[in-house]
CSV table of C-alpha atoms in Angstrom, one decimal:
chain,number,residue,atom,x,y,z
A,842,MET,CA,19.5,-15.6,16.8
A,843,THR,CA,18.4,-12.2,18.0
A,844,ASP,CA,16.2,-9.5,16.5
A,845,LEU,CA,14.3,-12.0,14.3
A,846,HIS,CA,11.5,-9.4,13.9
A,847,TRP,CA,13.8,-7.3,11.7
A,848,LEU,CA,14.4,-10.1,9.2
A,849,THR,CA,13.2,-9.4,5.7
A,850,ILE,CA,10.9,-12.0,4.2
A,851,SER,CA,13.6,-13.1,1.7
A,852,ALA,CA,16.1,-13.6,4.5
A,853,ALA,CA,13.7,-15.4,6.8
A,854,ALA,CA,12.6,-17.6,3.9
A,855,ALA,CA,16.2,-18.7,3.2
A,856,LEU,CA,16.7,-19.7,6.8
A,857,ILE,CA,13.3,-21.5,7.0
A,858,GLU,CA,13.9,-23.4,3.9
A,859,ARG,CA,17.3,-24.6,5.2
A,860,ARG,CA,15.6,-25.4,8.5
A,861,GLU,CA,17.9,-23.0,10.4
A,862,LEU,CA,14.9,-21.1,11.6
A,863,SER,CA,11.5,-22.4,12.7
A,864,PRO,CA,8.2,-20.6,11.8
A,865,VAL,CA,7.3,-21.1,15.5
A,866,GLU,CA,10.4,-19.2,16.6
A,867,LEU,CA,9.8,-16.4,14.0
A,868,THR,CA,6.1,-16.1,15.0
A,869,GLU,CA,6.9,-15.9,18.7
A,870,ALA,CA,9.4,-13.1,17.9
A,871,CYS,CA,6.8,-11.1,16.1
A,872,LEU,CA,4.2,-11.7,18.8
A,873,ALA,CA,6.7,-10.6,21.5
A,874,ARG,CA,7.3,-7.5,19.4
A,875,ILE,CA,3.6,-6.8,19.2
A,876,GLU,CA,3.2,-7.2,23.0
A,877,ALA,CA,6.1,-4.8,23.6
A,878,LEU,CA,4.9,-2.1,21.3
A,879,GLU,CA,1.1,-2.3,21.5
A,880,PRO,CA,-0.9,-0.3,22.3
A,881,ARG,CA,1.7,2.4,22.1
A,882,LEU,CA,1.7,2.2,18.3
A,883,ASN,CA,-1.9,1.0,18.0
A,884,ALA,CA,-1.1,-0.7,14.7
A,885,PHE,CA,-3.3,-3.7,15.4
A,886,ILE,CA,-7.0,-4.0,15.9
A,887,THR,CA,-7.0,-7.8,16.4
A,888,VAL,CA,-4.0,-9.9,17.2
A,889,LEU,CA,-4.5,-13.6,16.3
A,890,ALA,CA,-1.9,-15.0,18.7
A,891,ASP,CA,-3.4,-18.4,19.3
A,892,GLU,CA,-4.3,-18.9,15.6
A,893,ALA,CA,-0.8,-17.8,14.5
A,894,ARG,CA,0.9,-20.2,16.9
A,895,ALA,CA,-1.2,-23.0,15.6
A,896,GLU,CA,-0.4,-22.1,11.9
A,897,ALA,CA,3.3,-21.8,12.8
A,898,ARG,CA,3.4,-25.3,14.2
A,899,THR,CA,1.6,-26.6,11.2
A,900,ALA,CA,4.1,-24.9,8.9
A,901,ALA,CA,7.0,-26.2,10.9
A,902,ASP,CA,5.7,-29.8,10.6
A,903,GLU,CA,5.2,-29.4,6.9
A,904,ILE,CA,8.7,-28.1,6.3
A,905,THR,CA,10.1,-30.9,8.4
A,906,ARG,CA,8.4,-33.4,6.2
A,907,GLY,CA,10.0,-31.8,3.1
A,908,GLU,CA,6.9,-30.0,2.0
A,909,TYR,CA,8.3,-26.5,1.8
A,910,ARG,CA,6.1,-24.4,-0.6
A,911,ASP,CA,7.1,-20.9,-1.1
A,912,PRO,CA,9.1,-18.0,0.3
A,913,LEU,CA,6.1,-17.0,2.4
A,914,HIS,CA,5.9,-20.5,4.1
A,915,GLY,CA,6.0,-19.9,7.8
A,916,VAL,CA,6.3,-16.1,7.6
A,917,PRO,CA,4.0,-13.9,9.7
A,918,ILE,CA,2.0,-11.4,7.7
A,919,ALA,CA,-0.7,-9.0,8.9
A,920,LEU,CA,-3.8,-7.7,7.0
A,921,LYS,CA,-5.4,-4.3,7.0
A,922,ASP,CA,-8.7,-4.7,8.8
A,923,ILE,CA,-10.8,-4.5,5.6
A,924,PHE,CA,-9.7,-8.0,4.4
A,925,ASP,CA,-12.0,-10.8,5.5
A,926,VAL,CA,-10.5,-13.6,7.4
A,927,ALA,CA,-12.9,-16.4,8.2
A,928,GLY,CA,-14.1,-16.4,11.8
A,929,VAL,CA,-12.4,-13.0,12.5
A,930,ARG,CA,-14.1,-9.7,12.7
A,931,THR,CA,-13.6,-7.2,9.9
A,932,THR,CA,-14.2,-3.8,11.4
A,933,ALA,CA,-12.9,-1.3,8.8
A,934,ALA,CA,-11.9,0.7,11.9
A,935,SER,CA,-15.5,1.7,12.4
A,936,SER,CA,-18.1,1.4,15.1
A,937,ILE,CA,-20.6,0.3,12.4
A,938,LEU,CA,-18.7,-2.9,11.6
A,939,ALA,CA,-17.1,-3.3,15.1
A,940,ASP,CA,-18.8,-6.7,15.6
A,941,ASN,CA,-18.8,-7.9,11.9
A,942,VAL,CA,-17.4,-11.4,11.8
A,943,ALA,CA,-16.3,-12.7,8.3
A,944,GLU,CA,-17.8,-16.0,7.1
A,945,ALA,CA,-15.1,-16.7,4.6
A,946,ASP,CA,-11.6,-15.7,3.7
A,947,SER,CA,-11.0,-12.9,1.2
A,948,ASP,CA,-9.2,-14.0,-2.0
A,949,ALA,CA,-6.0,-12.3,-0.6
A,950,ALA,CA,-6.2,-14.3,2.6
A,951,GLU,CA,-6.8,-17.5,0.6
A,952,ARG,CA,-3.7,-16.9,-1.5
A,953,LEU,CA,-1.6,-16.1,1.5
A,954,ARG,CA,-2.7,-19.3,3.2
A,955,ALA,CA,-2.0,-21.3,0.0
A,956,ALA,CA,1.5,-19.9,0.0
A,957,GLY,CA,1.9,-21.0,3.7
A,958,ALA,CA,1.9,-17.6,5.2
A,959,ILE,CA,0.9,-17.1,8.8
A,960,ILE,CA,-1.9,-14.5,9.4
A,961,ILE,CA,-0.8,-12.9,12.6
A,962,GLY,CA,-3.5,-10.2,12.9
A,963,LYS,CA,-5.7,-7.4,11.5
A,964,LEU,CA,-4.4,-3.9,11.2
A,965,ASN,CA,-5.7,-0.4,12.0
A,966,LEU,CA,-6.7,2.0,9.3
A,967,HIS,CA,-8.4,5.3,8.6
A,968,GLU,CA,-12.1,4.6,9.1
A,969,PHE,CA,-13.5,2.7,6.2
A,970,ALA,CA,-10.2,3.4,4.3
A,971,PHE,CA,-11.5,6.9,3.6
A,972,GLY,CA,-8.6,9.2,4.6
A,973,ALA,CA,-4.9,9.7,3.9
A,974,THR,CA,-3.7,10.4,7.5
A,975,GLY,CA,-4.8,7.3,9.4
A,976,ARG,CA,-5.9,9.7,12.2
A,977,ASP,CA,-9.6,8.9,12.3
A,978,SER,CA,-10.2,5.3,13.5
A,979,HIS,CA,-12.9,4.0,15.9
A,980,PHE,CA,-9.9,2.4,17.7
A,981,GLY,CA,-7.8,5.5,17.8
A,982,PRO,CA,-5.0,6.4,15.4
A,983,ALA,CA,-2.1,4.2,14.5
A,984,ARG,CA,1.2,6.0,15.4
A,985,ASN,CA,4.3,6.4,13.4
A,986,PRO,CA,7.2,4.4,14.9
A,987,TRP,CA,9.6,7.2,13.8
A,988,ASP,CA,7.7,9.7,16.0
A,989,THR,CA,4.5,8.6,17.7
A,990,GLU,CA,3.2,12.2,17.6
A,991,VAL,CA,3.0,12.2,13.8
A,992,VAL,CA,0.7,10.4,11.4
A,993,THR,CA,1.6,7.1,9.7
A,994,GLY,CA,-0.3,8.1,6.5
A,995,GLY,CA,-3.4,6.3,5.4
A,996,SER,CA,-5.5,4.7,4.9
A,997,SER,CA,-3.3,1.6,5.5
A,998,SER,CA,-2.0,3.3,8.6
A,999,GLY,CA,-1.5,0.1,10.8
A,1000,SER,CA,0.1,-1.7,7.9
A,1001,GLY,CA,2.8,1.0,7.6
A,1002,ALA,CA,3.4,1.2,11.4
A,1003,ALA,CA,3.5,-2.6,11.9
A,1004,VAL,CA,6.0,-3.3,9.1
A,1005,ALA,CA,8.2,-0.4,10.0
A,1006,SER,CA,8.3,-1.3,13.7
A,1007,GLY,CA,9.0,-5.0,13.1
A,1008,GLU,CA,5.7,-6.3,14.4
A,1009,CYS,CA,5.3,-8.4,11.2
A,1010,LEU,CA,7.5,-9.1,8.2
A,1011,GLY,CA,5.0,-7.8,5.7
A,1012,ALA,CA,1.4,-6.5,5.5
A,1013,LEU,CA,-1.4,-6.1,3.0
A,1014,GLY,CA,-3.0,-2.7,2.4
A,1015,THR,CA,-5.4,-1.2,-0.1
A,1016,ASP,CA,-4.9,1.9,-2.3
A,1017,THR,CA,-7.7,4.0,-3.7
A,1018,GLY,CA,-5.9,7.4,-3.8
A,1019,GLY,CA,-2.5,6.5,-2.4
A,1020,SER,CA,-3.3,4.4,0.7
A,1021,ILE,CA,-0.4,2.0,0.3
A,1022,ARG,CA,2.3,4.4,-1.0
A,1023,ILE,CA,1.5,7.1,1.5
A,1024,PRO,CA,2.1,5.0,4.7
A,1025,ALA,CA,5.1,3.4,3.0
A,1026,SER,CA,6.6,6.8,2.3
A,1027,LEU,CA,5.8,8.2,5.8
A,1028,CYS,CA,7.0,5.1,7.6
A,1029,GLY,CA,10.2,4.5,5.7
A,1030,ILE,CA,9.3,1.2,4.0
A,1031,ALA,CA,8.4,-0.1,0.5
A,1032,GLY,CA,4.8,-0.4,-0.7
A,1033,ILE,CA,3.4,-1.1,-4.2
A,1034,LYS,CA,0.1,-0.5,-5.8
A,1035,PRO,CA,-0.1,-2.9,-8.7
A,1036,THR,CA,-2.0,-2.4,-12.0
A,1037,PHE,CA,-5.7,-2.2,-11.5
A,1038,GLY,CA,-7.1,-5.7,-11.9
A,1039,ARG,CA,-3.9,-7.5,-11.1
A,1040,VAL,CA,-5.0,-8.5,-7.6
A,1041,SER,CA,-8.5,-9.5,-6.6
A,1042,ARG,CA,-10.6,-7.4,-4.2
A,1043,ARG,CA,-13.1,-10.1,-3.3
A,1044,GLY,CA,-13.7,-10.1,0.4
A,1045,VAL,CA,-12.4,-6.6,0.9
A,1046,VAL,CA,-14.6,-3.8,2.2
A,1047,PRO,CA,-14.8,-1.4,-0.8
A,1048,LEU,CA,-14.2,2.3,-0.9
A,1049,SER,CA,-14.5,2.9,-4.7
A,1050,TRP,CA,-15.1,0.0,-7.1
A,1051,SER,CA,-13.5,1.9,-9.9
A,1052,LEU,CA,-10.3,2.7,-8.0
A,1053,ASP,CA,-9.6,0.2,-5.2
A,1054,HIS,CA,-6.3,-1.7,-5.5
A,1055,VAL,CA,-4.9,-4.4,-3.2
A,1056,GLY,CA,-1.1,-4.6,-2.6
A,1057,PRO,CA,1.7,-5.3,-0.1
A,1058,LEU,CA,3.9,-3.3,2.2
A,1059,ALA,CA,7.3,-4.6,3.4
A,1060,ARG,CA,10.8,-3.6,4.4
A,1061,SER,CA,12.4,-4.3,1.0
A,1062,VAL,CA,11.4,-4.2,-2.6
A,1063,GLU,CA,12.2,-7.9,-3.0
A,1064,ASP,CA,9.7,-8.7,-0.2
A,1065,CYS,CA,7.0,-6.7,-1.9
A,1066,ALA,CA,7.7,-8.8,-5.1
A,1067,ILE,CA,7.4,-12.0,-3.1
A,1068,LEU,CA,4.1,-10.9,-1.6
A,1069,LEU,CA,2.7,-9.7,-4.9
A,1070,GLN,CA,3.7,-13.0,-6.5
A,1071,ALA,CA,1.4,-14.7,-4.1
A,1072,LEU,CA,-1.4,-12.3,-4.4
A,1073,ALA,CA,-1.5,-11.7,-8.2
A,1074,GLY,CA,-3.7,-13.6,-10.6
A,1075,HIS,CA,-7.2,-13.9,-12.0
A,1076,ASP,CA,-10.1,-14.4,-9.6
A,1077,PRO,CA,-13.5,-15.3,-11.3
A,1078,GLY,CA,-15.2,-14.0,-8.1
A,1079,ASP,CA,-14.1,-10.5,-8.8
A,1080,GLN,CA,-15.3,-8.9,-12.0
A,1081,SER,CA,-12.5,-6.3,-12.0
A,1082,SER,CA,-9.9,-9.1,-11.8
A,1083,ASP,CA,-8.0,-9.4,-15.1
A,1084,ASP,CA,-6.6,-12.7,-16.5
A,1085,MET,CA,-3.3,-11.2,-17.7
A,1086,PRO,CA,-0.3,-13.6,-17.2
A,1087,VAL,CA,1.6,-13.0,-14.0
A,1088,PRO,CA,5.4,-12.9,-14.6
A,1089,ASP,CA,8.1,-14.1,-12.1
A,1090,TYR,CA,8.6,-10.8,-10.4
A,1091,ARG,CA,12.1,-11.7,-9.1
A,1092,ALA,CA,13.4,-13.1,-12.3
A,1093,ASN,CA,14.9,-9.8,-13.5
A,1094,LEU,CA,14.9,-8.0,-10.1
A,1095,ARG,CA,18.7,-7.6,-10.1
A,1096,ASP,CA,19.1,-6.4,-13.8
A,1097,GLY,CA,19.6,-2.8,-12.8
A,1098,VAL,CA,18.4,0.3,-14.5
A,1099,ARG,CA,21.0,0.7,-17.2
A,1100,GLY,CA,19.1,1.6,-20.4
A,1101,LEU,CA,15.8,2.3,-18.7
A,1102,ARG,CA,14.2,5.6,-19.7
A,1103,ILE,CA,12.9,7.5,-16.6
A,1104,GLY,CA,10.7,10.5,-17.1
A,1105,LEU,CA,10.6,13.5,-14.9
A,1106,PRO,CA,7.2,15.2,-15.1
A,1107,GLU,CA,7.5,18.8,-16.3
A,1108,THR,CA,4.5,20.0,-14.3
A,1109,PHE,CA,2.2,19.1,-11.4
A,1110,PHE,CA,4.4,16.5,-9.6
A,1111,SER,CA,7.3,18.9,-9.1
A,1112,GLU,CA,5.1,21.7,-7.7
A,1113,GLN,CA,4.6,22.7,-4.0
A,1114,LEU,CA,7.0,20.2,-2.6
A,1115,ASP,CA,8.4,20.6,0.9
A,1116,PRO,CA,12.0,21.7,0.4
A,1117,GLU,CA,13.4,18.6,2.2
A,1118,VAL,CA,11.3,16.3,0.2
A,1119,GLU,CA,12.3,18.0,-3.1
A,1120,ALA,CA,16.0,17.8,-2.2
A,1121,ALA,CA,15.8,14.1,-1.3
A,1122,VAL,CA,13.9,13.1,-4.4
A,1123,LYS,CA,16.3,15.1,-6.7
A,1124,LYS,CA,19.2,13.3,-5.1
A,1125,ALA,CA,17.4,9.9,-5.6
A,1126,ILE,CA,16.9,10.6,-9.3
A,1127,GLY,CA,20.6,11.5,-9.5
A,1128,VAL,CA,21.4,8.1,-8.1
A,1129,LEU,CA,19.3,6.4,-10.7
A,1130,GLU,CA,21.1,8.4,-13.4
A,1131,GLU,CA,24.4,7.4,-12.0
A,1132,LEU,CA,23.3,3.8,-12.1
A,1133,GLY,CA,22.8,4.1,-15.9
A,1134,ALA,CA,19.2,5.2,-16.3
A,1135,GLN,CA,18.4,7.8,-19.0
A,1136,VAL,CA,16.6,10.6,-17.3
A,1137,MET,CA,14.5,13.0,-19.4
A,1138,PRO,CA,11.7,15.5,-18.9
A,1139,VAL,CA,8.2,14.3,-20.0
A,1140,ALA,CA,4.9,16.1,-20.5
A,1141,LEU,CA,1.8,14.5,-18.9
A,1142,PRO,CA,-1.4,15.1,-20.9
A,1143,HIS,CA,-4.4,16.2,-18.8
A,1144,ILE,CA,-2.7,15.8,-15.5
A,1145,VAL,CA,-4.1,19.0,-13.9
A,1146,ALA,CA,-7.6,17.8,-14.4
A,1147,ALA,CA,-7.0,14.3,-13.1
A,1148,PRO,CA,-7.8,14.8,-9.4
A,1149,ALA,CA,-11.2,16.4,-10.1
A,1150,ALA,CA,-12.1,13.6,-12.5
A,1151,LEU,CA,-11.2,11.0,-10.0
A,1152,SER,CA,-13.3,12.7,-7.3
A,1153,ALA,CA,-16.3,12.8,-9.7
A,1154,PHE,CA,-16.7,9.0,-9.4
A,1155,MET,CA,-14.7,8.0,-6.3
A,1156,LEU,CA,-16.8,10.1,-3.9
A,1157,PRO,CA,-20.2,9.0,-5.4
A,1158,GLU,CA,-19.2,5.4,-5.4
A,1159,ALA,CA,-18.2,5.6,-1.7
A,1160,THR,CA,-21.5,7.3,-0.9
A,1161,ALA,CA,-23.4,4.6,-2.7
A,1162,TYR,CA,-21.8,1.9,-0.6
A,1163,HIS,CA,-22.5,3.7,2.6
A,1164,GLN,CA,-26.0,5.0,1.8
A,1165,ARG,CA,-27.9,2.7,4.1
A,1166,TRP,CA,-25.7,3.6,7.1
A,1167,LEU,CA,-25.7,7.3,6.3
A,1168,ASN,CA,-29.5,7.1,6.5
A,1169,GLU,CA,-29.6,5.1,9.8
A,1170,ARG,CA,-26.3,5.6,11.6
A,1171,ALA,CA,-24.7,8.8,10.3
A,1172,ASP,CA,-23.6,10.0,13.8
A,1173,GLU,CA,-21.3,7.0,14.1
A,1174,TYR,CA,-18.9,8.2,11.4
A,1175,SER,CA,-16.0,10.4,12.2
A,1176,ASP,CA,-16.5,14.0,11.1
A,1177,SER,CA,-14.0,13.8,8.3
A,1178,VAL,CA,-15.4,10.6,6.8
A,1179,ARG,CA,-19.0,11.7,7.1
A,1180,TYR,CA,-18.1,15.0,5.4
A,1181,ARG,CA,-16.5,13.2,2.4
A,1182,LEU,CA,-19.5,10.9,2.1
A,1183,GLU,CA,-21.9,13.9,2.2
A,1184,ILE,CA,-19.9,15.6,-0.6
A,1185,GLY,CA,-20.2,12.4,-2.7
A,1186,ALA,CA,-24.0,12.8,-2.6
A,1187,THR,CA,-23.8,16.2,-4.3
A,1188,TYR,CA,-22.3,14.8,-7.6
A,1189,SER,CA,-24.7,14.3,-10.5
A,1190,ALA,CA,-24.9,11.3,-12.8
A,1191,VAL,CA,-23.6,13.6,-15.6
A,1192,GLN,CA,-20.5,14.4,-13.6
A,1193,TYR,CA,-20.0,10.7,-12.8
A,1194,VAL,CA,-20.1,9.8,-16.5
A,1195,GLN,CA,-17.9,12.6,-17.5
A,1196,GLY,CA,-15.3,11.5,-14.9
A,1197,GLN,CA,-15.3,8.0,-16.3
A,1198,ARG,CA,-15.0,9.3,-19.9
A,1199,PHE,CA,-12.1,11.5,-18.9
A,1200,ARG,CA,-10.4,8.4,-17.4
A,1201,GLU,CA,-10.7,6.6,-20.8
A,1202,MET,CA,-9.2,9.6,-22.5
A,1203,ILE,CA,-6.2,10.1,-20.1
A,1204,VAL,CA,-5.4,6.4,-20.2
A,1205,ARG,CA,-5.3,6.5,-24.0
A,1206,ASP,CA,-3.2,9.6,-24.2
A,1207,TRP,CA,-0.7,8.5,-21.6
A,1208,ARG,CA,-0.3,5.2,-23.4
A,1209,ASP,CA,0.4,7.0,-26.7
A,1210,GLU,CA,2.3,10.1,-25.5
A,1211,VAL,CA,4.0,9.2,-22.2
A,1212,PHE,CA,4.8,5.5,-22.1
A,1213,SER,CA,5.9,5.5,-25.8
A,1214,LYS,CA,8.7,7.7,-24.7
A,1215,VAL,CA,9.7,6.5,-21.2
A,1216,ASP,CA,9.6,3.2,-19.2
A,1217,LEU,CA,9.0,4.8,-15.8
A,1218,LEU,CA,8.1,8.0,-14.1
A,1219,ALA,CA,10.0,9.2,-11.0
A,1220,THR,CA,8.3,11.6,-8.5
A,1221,ALA,CA,8.0,12.3,-4.8
A,1222,ALA,CA,5.5,10.0,-3.1
A,1223,THR,CA,4.1,12.8,-1.0
A,1224,GLN,CA,4.5,16.5,-1.1
A,1225,ILE,CA,5.2,16.7,2.7
A,1226,PRO,CA,6.7,14.4,5.4
A,1227,ALA,CA,4.4,13.1,8.2
A,1228,ALA,CA,2.4,15.8,9.9
A,1229,ARG,CA,1.3,15.9,13.6
A,1230,ILE,CA,-1.6,13.7,14.6
A,1231,ASP,CA,-3.3,16.5,16.4
A,1232,GLY,CA,-3.4,18.7,13.2
A,1233,SER,CA,-6.2,19.1,10.7
A,1234,ASP,CA,-7.0,15.9,8.8
A,1235,LEU,CA,-8.6,17.7,5.9
A,1236,SER,CA,-5.8,20.3,5.4
A,1237,VAL,CA,-3.1,17.6,5.4
A,1238,THR,CA,-4.9,15.1,3.2
A,1239,TRP,CA,-4.5,17.0,-0.1
A,1240,SER,CA,-0.7,17.3,0.4
A,1241,LEU,CA,-0.5,13.5,1.0
A,1242,ILE,CA,-2.7,12.3,-1.9
A,1243,ARG,CA,-1.9,14.9,-4.6
A,1244,LEU,CA,1.0,12.9,-6.1
A,1245,THR,CA,-0.5,9.5,-5.8
A,1246,ASN,CA,-4.2,9.7,-6.7
A,1247,PRO,CA,-3.7,10.5,-10.4
A,1248,ILE,CA,-1.9,7.1,-10.6
A,1249,ASN,CA,-5.1,5.4,-9.3
A,1250,LEU,CA,-7.1,7.1,-11.9
A,1251,LEU,CA,-4.8,5.7,-14.6
A,1252,GLY,CA,-4.6,2.2,-12.9
A,1253,LEU,CA,-0.8,2.2,-13.3
A,1254,PRO,CA,1.6,0.2,-11.1
A,1255,ALA,CA,3.5,2.4,-8.7
A,1256,ILE,CA,5.8,1.9,-5.7
A,1257,SER,CA,7.2,4.1,-2.9
A,1258,VAL,CA,10.7,3.4,-1.6
A,1259,PRO,CA,12.6,5.2,1.1
A,1260,CYS,CA,14.9,7.9,-0.3
A,1261,GLY,CA,15.9,10.1,2.7
A,1262,PHE,CA,15.0,11.6,6.0
A,1263,THR,CA,14.1,15.1,7.1
A,1264,GLY,CA,16.1,17.0,9.7
A,1265,ASN,CA,13.5,15.7,12.2
A,1266,ASN,CA,14.3,12.1,11.2
A,1267,LEU,CA,11.1,11.5,9.4
A,1268,PRO,CA,11.1,9.3,6.2
A,1269,ILE,CA,10.8,10.6,2.7
A,1270,GLY,CA,9.6,8.4,-0.2
A,1271,LEU,CA,10.4,8.2,-3.9
A,1272,GLN,CA,7.5,7.1,-6.2
A,1273,LEU,CA,8.3,5.1,-9.3
A,1274,VAL,CA,5.4,4.6,-11.8
A,1275,GLY,CA,5.4,2.0,-14.6
A,1276,ARG,CA,3.4,0.9,-17.6
A,1277,TRP,CA,0.2,-1.1,-17.2
A,1278,TRP,CA,1.0,-4.7,-16.1
A,1279,ASP,CA,4.7,-4.0,-15.9
A,1280,GLU,CA,5.3,-4.3,-12.2
A,1281,ALA,CA,8.5,-6.2,-13.0
A,1282,THR,CA,10.2,-3.1,-14.3
A,1283,VAL,CA,9.0,-1.0,-11.4
A,1284,PHE,CA,10.5,-3.6,-9.0
A,1285,ARG,CA,13.7,-3.7,-11.0
A,1286,ALA,CA,14.3,0.0,-10.8
A,1287,ALA,CA,13.2,0.3,-7.2
A,1288,HIS,CA,15.4,-2.6,-6.2
A,1289,ALA,CA,18.4,-1.0,-8.0
A,1290,TYR,CA,17.9,2.3,-6.2
A,1291,GLU,CA,17.3,0.5,-2.8
A,1292,GLN,CA,20.5,-1.5,-3.1
A,1293,ALA,CA,22.5,1.6,-4.0
A,1294,THR,CA,21.5,3.4,-0.8
A,1295,ASP,CA,21.0,2.5,2.8
A,1296,TRP,CA,17.7,4.3,3.7
A,1297,HIS,CA,15.8,1.0,3.8
A,1298,THR,CA,18.2,-0.4,6.5
A,1299,ARG,CA,17.4,2.3,9.0
A,1300,ARG,CA,15.3,1.4,12.0
A,1301,PRO,CA,12.9,3.7,14.0
A,1302,PRO,CA,14.0,4.8,17.5
A,1303,LEU,CA,11.5,2.8,19.5
């Protein structure tokens, strides 16, 4: 069997369960792909080749004994390098943590291991997850497999590049203002930010305690559902982790969108879009309508003020975490990250509290006035396609986060799925946003759209 690295998780799982594919063979295929593409893509900071081979042999032995566990059993998965893996360094793509070796697994790594997944390595990111381009990393930028001269999006830049290029079958990222959905959009793959509190952040280097989310990136919506199934659930070790029941995310995955009410925001999300992005997203919404969804305009209370409110507590929280290093090692930060941390120090306690109170208000009003009328929102994932790596980080960042960061403020589940390409063959993403705790409906709609189109089947010209 050739091109094993392009298998989806669901396809690989079926072959592994039937013993038609060995985890050893699949892992070797991914390691060969990594060797062929790195450091050209620079998606990985640490490749765990020996460990992955040992885990693959263990998985193969378990499956041979009839101890098959889960669709992730024997499947190579990579983690953004802010997730702790015991005995492996967690660098956060910084010089400050370049030699920081984790003593224990993060909750996410524990859950992946319990499902039988093989951790194949740690992925590049925007330094300390504090940027939307992925350009600024102590280890150099990750590069987009569709065009190595443009950004992958961040901060989960290596996650987007590795999955899109076939270096692993799935990856974990984090999302504080769009850092899963942006690289998913710019790299032409799927990526979901679940509801705030759905997945534990224990053992993950924080950016903002009030806004950080953990979630998966993969080459299909179903694969994202498989990964989230393994990750989701209450963790007593994380005070933000909720004990809401976790549904079977694949149970209704193929139910289609007929009867679903999809809202099109009347303002904000439709403004200042790149013309090619706007055209692709309009066409994608038309596909959803043709599939039976009821598409309607919807007003979004307080949306214009959402980015400022988010900044009022995201930036100070980031600065609080970094304060000791800002005092002692400020010159080790990249210019863009240090600049954002310095801005965080300028906010007052009053502004912080006002931002949190605004969050409570907007959540209440969206619950009453938006999600009483629609089941989902459909928007572009980013205003623009991928920009050049050698451009300005700060000038591009706002265009990348503008349509994603209000969703972090609200804590809603949201996915990006491929919905087209520019004339320069750069991917475009459709964002679907659901009610709190209703990732299942987000998956259902995203899967229906994905299966009605072929964007997700395209491969970068490496």
